[in-house]
Every structure is written in structure tokens, then in C-alpha cells.
Amino acid sequence: MLKRRWMTLISLVVAISFVLSGCGGGSEGSSEDGGKVTITLGGAFSSPAEKKIVQEQVAAFEKENPNIKVKLHSITGDYLSEMQTLIAAKDEPDVYYLDSMPAPQFMKLGVLEPLDEYIKKNNVDLSAYEESLVKAFQWEGKTYGIPKDYNTLVLFYNKKMFEEAGVKPPKTWDELRDAAKKFSKGNKKGLALHPSLDRYQPFLVQNGGQVLDDKGNPTLNHPANVEALQFITDLFIKDKVADTPSNLGVEWNGDAFAEEKVAMVFEGGWMIPFLKEKAPDLDYGMVELPVKEKENSNLAFTVAYVMSKNSEHKEEAFKLLQFLTSEKGQQYVVEGGLALPSLKSMGEKFIEKFPEREPFVKAVAYAEPYQYGEKGNELVDTFNKAAESAILKKKPAKEALEEAQNKLK
């Protein structure tokens, strides 16, 4: 999964608008050599294991399509920044990764090829994919990407600490607070929680709140959001059972959990390989996020494969895209176990192979994509600063979110 920080819409527009006013050019690596077509696949790989999965997929695709050669473009730096440069030069890969957060910007700016014609022609059934993932890459009635995989949030808990305290994994907000109190002794806390929208939104939505209204306008100061943020703030200030990673002397929630400074964190599947390396002997469990009452909520961190508008070999590019997101292609995702496959049928196979990860798959049914429109980056930054002011500066939640809402007007 891509976990890089996305640039603002303004810088993206400045760079890509150059493309739209340019002329000529073609996609990077696209060529024909003795009847064999060469296309380029671009991606950012979070680990050697992820890159290996893609290499195996490409090898299988080339075996089935001997007339197509796939050149892998691995981006190791700032993914979106490099993609911006490639797009500006009309030298971007034919097919490449696109995260859900910047997807609205790319779709609106016209640098992606609409896939609907190819989807219909090749009988691709989008209903076979998790619905929330597909919607993240649709704009104004057109589809611009097919999701390749995703992750959701679950509650990771330290089994040893829970067993010693005689506590069961919390299923509700009240149980979460009560459990956290059991572990908040000395220099330890019950919960590590960074003040950020990508961990707080499930609380907002469970409480009846929303980040955007039906027209896409920010609603950070929604009364239900205020109430939910106040609950979270109370965990830090009033109950003193939660703390930020920095206050715990670590970089992120995962470190605090691995070092057993806390008993619980809300994280995604990326925690599993991290814990395997950082704390191989740690005995932990995973359950769905606690709910306020009955309705649960979650975030789907998803990435799709998209096709460049500039590709000179669109038929071949879609054939690759289709293979990568097919059952045959996603079998490699299942075997790799790093992220969850976007196809419902492969999600079932994933659970068969990794039954302990079922909470991740269950969550996608009620998850919303991590995406907030064309100015999503600005909205996230604004909310995060408001959350920080509430937690670290003890500003009332209502005041913090009112100020945040005013900044977005």
C-alpha cells in the first residue's frame, strides 16, 4: 500500500496543467520491437516482498501474452512527485498505481484514460469488486481505475496484557475506555492514538457525523463530529488512558505497541509485517473496531491500477490492468499476504489462508474510501491540526472544529 504524504491540489494543477497545454509525446517505455509491444508498469513498492509479488504477476502475464513485454518502473522516492514530473514530460507509465486520496485530482485533470469502454468490451464485472473501492475511482459517471488491493483498520491488542488483566477485547466505546484504564499504570497507557483523521473518522461516522456533505462540502463542525472528538479528547485529558506516539517516545502507533508501551492501537494490515520484524515474539490479536452503539464505520485505504491518457498501446495496457486485477492476478496478492485483494471472491480465499485477518475483510463492507474530494489534502491537514489543538493544547472540541471549518470556507 502507498503510505506517502500526498501533495496539495495547487502544486498538482500547476504541474499537470502543463501537460494539458503541451503537445506530442508518448508514454514511457512504450515501443514495438519485432512485433512485440513494450508497455510500462509504474508503482511504489513498500517492501521487497511487495515488489516480488508484482514481478511474479508480470512474469505470469508475459507468459500468457508473449507479444507484450512489460517494463517495471519502480519509484523509490516521493511517488506522487515523480509521477508529476513524468506526467509533465508525457513520459508516465502506461499503467500505474494511484492512491484513492489524490484520485479525484487526477480524474478531473484529464490525465487518465476512462476505462468504461474497455471494461464493457472485455466483460469485466465491477460488481465482483468491493463496492467502496470501485467508487473511489469513479468520477462524473466514468471509471478511471480498477482497485488492486486495500487495507482497513482493526483494533490490535496485546493478548498477554489482556489475559493478565482479565479483560476481553472491547466491542464498544465504553468498553474501550474501561479497558484502557486497566492498562494505564506507571509509564504505560491503554491506547496509542495519533491525532489524525485517518484514525478518528470511524468515531465521527459511528456517532452520526460526516466529514463531507452530499455536495462534497466540508462539515468538520458537525455536532456529531464535535461530540466524537470530545470523547477521544477525554481519553487523553480526562481519563488519561491514551497518548500520542511522540509523548510515548516513539515515531508511530506501531512502535508503541511493539514495545508494549500500550495495550491497544488502531492500525491496518501494514502492522503485521512490521510486528513480525520488530516484535516477532509479541502475542497479539485483531478484532473489529469498537462501536458506539450498533453501527460500525471504517476507512478503506485503497490503490487502483489506472491507465495513462497518453499511452500509445491502450489495448495492451488494459490487458495488463485486467490481468493484474483478475482472480489469476490477485492470487499472488493472496499468497503474499501483505494487503487484501479487491475481488470479493479472493477476499474469501484470503480469509481461508489467514483466518485471523477476517476482521479486515469484514470491515470493508461498511468502510468508506480514504478520500475527501479535490482538496482532500487540505481538509486532512486542517482536521489534524484541530485534533492536535484539542488534545495537546486542551482546546474544547467544539472550538477546535469551528476554527477548522472556518479555515476551509
XYZ file of C-alpha atoms in Angstrom:
409
model
C 0.000 0.000 0.000
C 1.100 3.503 -0.615
C 1.542 5.447 2.564
C 3.231 8.554 1.323
C 2.048 12.063 2.049
C 0.231 13.498 -0.978
C 0.950 16.971 -2.312
C -1.631 19.748 -2.393
C -4.013 20.233 -5.314
C -2.442 23.570 -6.245
C 1.013 22.153 -6.951
C -0.521 19.237 -8.821
C -2.636 21.510 -11.008
C 0.361 23.705 -11.841
C 2.388 20.707 -12.932
C -0.281 18.782 -14.800
C -1.829 21.789 -16.491
C 1.474 21.977 -18.345
C 0.693 18.553 -19.745
C -2.729 19.537 -20.976
C -1.336 22.521 -22.844
C 1.619 20.596 -24.265
C 1.939 18.721 -27.477
C 3.267 15.434 -28.777
C 4.953 12.852 -26.626
C 4.153 9.339 -25.643
C 4.128 7.056 -22.659
C 7.386 5.940 -21.115
C 8.767 2.704 -22.458
C 6.001 2.089 -24.993
C 7.527 0.640 -28.119
C 7.267 -2.023 -30.757
C 10.162 -4.377 -31.402
C 9.800 -7.118 -33.950
C 6.060 -7.330 -33.434
C 6.374 -7.317 -29.631
C 4.811 -4.355 -27.841
C 6.540 -2.955 -24.758
C 4.480 -1.192 -22.107
C 5.466 0.198 -18.725
C 4.004 -0.559 -15.312
C 4.714 2.006 -12.608
C 4.468 1.574 -8.875
C 5.922 2.352 -5.472
C 6.803 -0.738 -3.514
C 6.772 -0.524 0.267
C 8.995 -3.588 0.607
C 10.976 -6.131 -1.432
C 8.133 -8.572 -0.765
C 5.601 -6.282 -2.459
C 7.872 -5.796 -5.456
C 8.312 -9.565 -5.728
C 4.527 -10.020 -5.922
C 4.305 -7.591 -8.841
C 7.284 -9.194 -10.592
C 5.587 -12.592 -10.331
C 2.346 -11.140 -11.694
C 4.193 -9.585 -14.621
C 6.021 -12.831 -15.394
C 2.717 -14.722 -15.450
C 1.146 -12.074 -17.686
C 4.037 -12.150 -20.156
C 3.836 -15.932 -20.308
C 0.174 -15.681 -21.326
C 0.855 -12.761 -23.685
C 4.183 -13.415 -25.449
C 3.593 -10.451 -27.758
C 3.665 -7.985 -24.841
C 6.757 -7.019 -22.844
C 6.207 -5.237 -19.520
C 8.862 -2.879 -18.238
C 8.601 -2.325 -14.485
C 9.204 1.242 -13.313
C 9.898 1.155 -9.586
C 9.632 4.545 -7.890
C 11.623 4.637 -4.663
C 11.344 8.309 -3.732
C 8.292 10.539 -3.370
C 5.885 8.631 -5.593
C 3.467 11.409 -6.456
C 6.230 13.942 -7.001
C 7.949 11.678 -9.512
C 4.659 10.866 -11.218
C 4.047 14.604 -11.518
C 7.382 15.002 -13.280
C 6.724 12.086 -15.623
C 3.234 13.317 -16.483
C 4.532 16.822 -17.166
C 7.002 15.314 -19.634
C 4.321 12.997 -21.092
C 6.575 10.134 -20.117
C 4.449 8.433 -17.463
C 3.971 4.639 -17.393
C 1.149 3.134 -19.437
C -0.332 1.608 -16.275
C 0.424 2.743 -12.740
C -0.607 2.785 -9.096
C -2.954 5.534 -7.934
C -3.988 6.027 -4.323
C -7.585 6.951 -3.531
C -6.649 10.271 -1.889
C -5.272 12.089 -4.987
C -7.529 10.180 -7.397
C -10.172 12.966 -7.637
C -7.498 15.417 -8.771
C -6.159 13.078 -11.453
C -9.631 12.189 -12.707
C -10.700 15.814 -13.034
C -7.497 16.964 -14.718
C -7.896 14.539 -17.611
C -4.587 12.687 -17.415
C -6.242 9.280 -17.036
C -7.909 7.169 -19.703
C -11.578 6.361 -18.934
C -11.859 2.594 -18.705
C -15.581 2.076 -19.316
C -15.207 1.160 -22.985
C -12.504 -1.401 -22.192
C -14.441 -2.759 -19.207
C -17.506 -3.369 -21.378
C -15.545 -4.771 -24.295
C -13.668 -7.243 -22.083
C -16.669 -8.199 -19.915
C -15.125 -7.025 -16.645
C -17.691 -7.269 -13.848
C -17.113 -4.357 -11.471
C -19.729 -5.730 -9.074
C -17.267 -8.545 -8.323
C -15.088 -5.996 -6.534
C -15.718 -4.434 -3.140
C -18.119 -1.580 -3.909
C -16.482 1.103 -1.768
C -13.159 0.522 -3.519
C -14.599 0.875 -7.021
C -16.407 4.116 -6.148
C -13.125 5.721 -5.132
C -12.022 5.727 -8.770
C -15.233 6.877 -10.442
C -15.980 10.483 -11.365
C -18.874 12.026 -13.280
C -20.209 8.648 -14.362
C -16.901 7.260 -15.600
C -14.499 4.704 -14.173
C -10.800 5.538 -14.202
C -9.252 2.727 -12.196
C -9.789 -0.825 -11.018
C -8.757 -1.360 -7.385
C -5.880 -3.752 -6.878
C -5.949 -4.139 -3.097
C -6.793 -2.377 0.133
C -6.451 -2.264 3.896
C -8.875 -1.340 6.654
C -8.407 -0.557 10.338
C -8.732 -3.040 13.186
C -8.011 -2.976 16.888
C -4.693 -4.645 17.660
C -4.487 -5.759 21.270
C -1.765 -7.325 23.411
C -3.082 -10.779 24.359
C -0.767 -11.241 27.329
C -1.694 -7.904 28.868
C -5.394 -8.560 28.342
C -5.236 -12.054 29.817
C -3.296 -10.886 32.876
C -5.843 -8.109 33.464
C -8.787 -10.437 32.880
C -10.121 -8.145 30.156
C -11.786 -9.062 26.867
C -11.205 -7.085 23.644
C -13.550 -4.058 23.695
C -16.595 -4.062 21.442
C -17.970 -0.628 22.408
C -16.636 2.835 23.166
C -17.388 2.394 26.851
C -15.577 -0.936 26.928
C -12.638 0.668 25.124
C -12.334 3.358 27.785
C -12.765 0.866 30.637
C -10.168 -1.497 29.180
C -7.711 1.341 28.579
C -7.984 2.325 32.246
C -6.822 -1.153 33.262
C -3.532 -0.718 31.425
C -2.764 2.930 32.215
C -0.288 2.498 35.029
C 3.148 3.996 35.500
C 4.663 4.868 32.136
C 2.197 2.712 30.183
C -1.084 3.685 28.546
C -4.035 1.741 27.316
C -4.047 3.242 23.839
C -1.643 4.967 21.442
C -3.515 7.259 19.094
C -2.048 9.888 16.812
C -4.329 12.907 16.273
C -5.267 12.337 12.652
C -8.398 11.971 10.560
C -7.310 8.590 9.236
C -7.789 7.160 12.734
C -10.596 9.402 14.013
C -13.096 9.259 11.142
C -14.632 5.928 12.211
C -15.524 7.563 15.542
C -17.084 10.545 13.797
C -19.224 8.439 11.463
C -20.254 5.945 14.140
C -21.561 8.902 16.122
C -23.668 10.090 13.184
C -21.187 12.653 11.911
C -19.686 13.236 8.495
C -16.613 14.884 7.015
C -18.274 15.962 3.750
C -21.938 16.576 2.994
C -23.771 15.152 -0.031
C -22.451 18.001 -2.194
C -18.847 17.436 -1.164
C -18.642 20.415 1.185
C -16.651 20.095 4.444
C -18.695 19.600 7.608
C -15.962 19.333 10.216
C -18.007 21.222 12.813
C -20.989 18.862 12.551
C -22.378 18.453 16.112
C -21.821 14.692 16.000
C -18.183 15.256 14.991
C -17.732 17.587 17.945
C -19.183 15.011 20.317
C -16.977 12.231 18.933
C -13.827 14.341 19.092
C -14.680 15.258 22.672
C -14.902 11.555 23.540
C -11.448 10.976 22.059
C -10.047 14.072 23.757
C -11.379 12.854 27.098
C -9.394 9.635 26.686
C -6.264 11.777 26.649
C -7.053 14.589 29.076
C -9.813 13.480 31.433
C -9.274 9.724 31.667
C -5.523 9.838 30.919
C -5.642 6.432 29.239
C -4.390 7.396 25.764
C -1.337 9.214 24.492
C 0.327 10.232 21.249
C 3.319 8.313 19.886
C 5.598 11.340 20.360
C 4.665 11.639 24.029
C 5.415 7.943 24.395
C 8.859 8.486 22.898
C 8.266 6.674 19.615
C 7.622 7.582 15.983
C 4.232 5.988 15.412
C 1.497 3.875 16.965
C 3.130 0.658 15.794
C 6.320 1.321 17.733
C 4.375 1.975 20.935
C 2.523 -1.319 20.519
C 5.611 -3.333 19.571
C 7.496 -2.001 22.594
C 4.487 -2.786 24.831
C 4.116 0.801 25.940
C 0.404 0.463 25.183
C -2.079 -2.391 25.085
C -4.049 -1.269 22.024
C -3.761 0.591 18.717
C -5.988 1.160 15.684
C -3.946 0.164 12.632
C -4.111 -1.583 9.287
C -2.590 -4.720 7.845
C 0.769 -2.999 7.407
C 1.237 -3.668 11.136
C 1.576 -7.411 10.570
C 4.895 -7.473 8.649
C 6.117 -4.630 10.890
C 5.445 -6.624 14.061
C 6.920 -9.756 12.528
C 10.201 -7.892 12.150
C 10.090 -5.553 15.155
C 8.476 -7.820 17.790
C 8.424 -11.416 16.482
C 7.555 -12.875 19.890
C 4.689 -10.489 20.653
C 1.393 -12.317 21.137
C -1.368 -10.112 19.771
C -4.899 -10.341 18.467
C -7.020 -8.380 15.991
C -10.720 -7.511 16.221
C -13.096 -5.103 14.508
C -13.131 -1.533 15.784
C -15.317 -0.896 18.836
C -18.640 0.792 18.110
C -20.629 3.405 19.968
C -23.907 1.525 19.659
C -24.618 -0.760 16.697
C -23.406 0.922 13.506
C -19.737 0.457 12.711
C -17.579 2.503 10.353
C -14.137 2.160 8.880
C -11.767 3.512 6.258
C -10.595 1.668 3.160
C -7.048 2.599 2.192
C -7.074 1.509 -1.405
C -4.936 1.734 -4.521
C -6.039 1.145 -8.098
C -4.328 0.480 -11.373
C -5.027 3.277 -13.846
C -4.137 3.854 -17.490
C -2.364 6.904 -18.830
C -4.283 9.057 -21.292
C -1.017 9.270 -23.237
C -0.462 5.542 -23.612
C 0.292 4.591 -27.195
C -0.794 0.997 -26.589
C -4.056 1.245 -24.722
C -5.395 -2.190 -25.692
C -2.266 -3.880 -24.394
C -2.210 -1.629 -21.336
C -5.759 -2.583 -20.401
C -4.982 -6.245 -20.955
C -2.243 -5.891 -18.321
C -4.505 -3.917 -16.000
C -7.233 -6.529 -16.357
C -4.844 -9.377 -15.585
C -3.398 -7.688 -12.502
C -6.872 -7.187 -11.030
C -8.285 -10.582 -12.095
C -8.587 -13.662 -9.882
C -5.485 -15.084 -11.513
C -3.506 -11.915 -10.848
C -4.854 -11.429 -7.336
C -3.916 -14.970 -6.330
C -0.401 -13.571 -5.946
C -1.777 -10.905 -3.603
C -3.430 -13.608 -1.510
C -0.260 -15.685 -1.349
C 1.813 -12.627 -0.443
C -0.475 -11.717 2.441
C 0.580 -8.061 2.527
C -2.696 -6.395 1.550
C -6.238 -7.572 0.952
C -7.368 -8.419 -2.607
C -10.079 -6.175 -4.017
C -12.136 -9.012 -5.522
C -14.784 -10.369 -3.142
C -14.070 -13.948 -4.198
C -10.374 -13.545 -3.465
C -11.186 -11.966 -0.124
C -12.813 -15.264 0.826
C -9.661 -17.133 -0.194
C -7.590 -14.646 1.786
C -9.585 -15.476 4.927
C -9.108 -19.200 4.292
C -5.353 -18.661 4.227
C -5.241 -16.069 7.018
C -8.325 -16.667 9.216
C -7.052 -14.336 11.928
C -7.331 -11.437 9.472
C -11.061 -11.810 8.915
C -11.782 -8.521 10.782
C -10.056 -6.607 7.960
C -12.278 -8.199 5.325
C -15.444 -7.763 7.370
C -14.702 -4.062 7.756
C -14.665 -3.270 4.039
C -18.432 -3.901 3.875
C -19.048 -0.739 5.916
C -15.876 1.195 5.087
C -15.588 4.462 3.201
C -12.586 5.126 0.951
C -9.909 7.362 2.421
C -10.760 10.210 0.083
C -12.136 13.734 0.530
C -12.503 15.277 -2.912
C -10.173 17.514 -4.842
C -8.952 19.364 -1.746
C -8.634 16.305 0.424
C -5.069 17.006 1.476
C -6.019 20.451 2.765
C -9.024 19.080 4.637
C -6.976 16.354 6.314
C -4.262 18.788 7.391
C -6.844 21.195 8.774
C -8.632 18.497 10.764
C -5.374 17.082 12.105
C -4.302 20.476 13.404
C -7.682 20.884 15.078
C -7.346 17.473 16.728
C -3.853 18.351 17.912
C -5.068 21.604 19.440
C -7.846 19.737 21.261
C -5.583 17.019 22.607
C -2.256 18.764 23.134
C -3.473 22.276 23.919
C -6.704 21.233 25.644
C -8.857 23.360 23.362
C -12.570 22.427 23.558
C -13.536 20.133 20.682
C -16.313 22.468 19.530
C -13.969 25.458 19.350
C -11.253 23.476 17.583
C -13.599 22.172 14.886
C -15.351 25.530 14.421
C -11.972 27.115 13.699
C -11.088 24.283 11.335
C -14.365 24.632 9.439
C -13.844 28.383 9.035
C -10.403 27.800 7.528
C -11.929 25.651 4.797
C -14.523 28.204 3.700
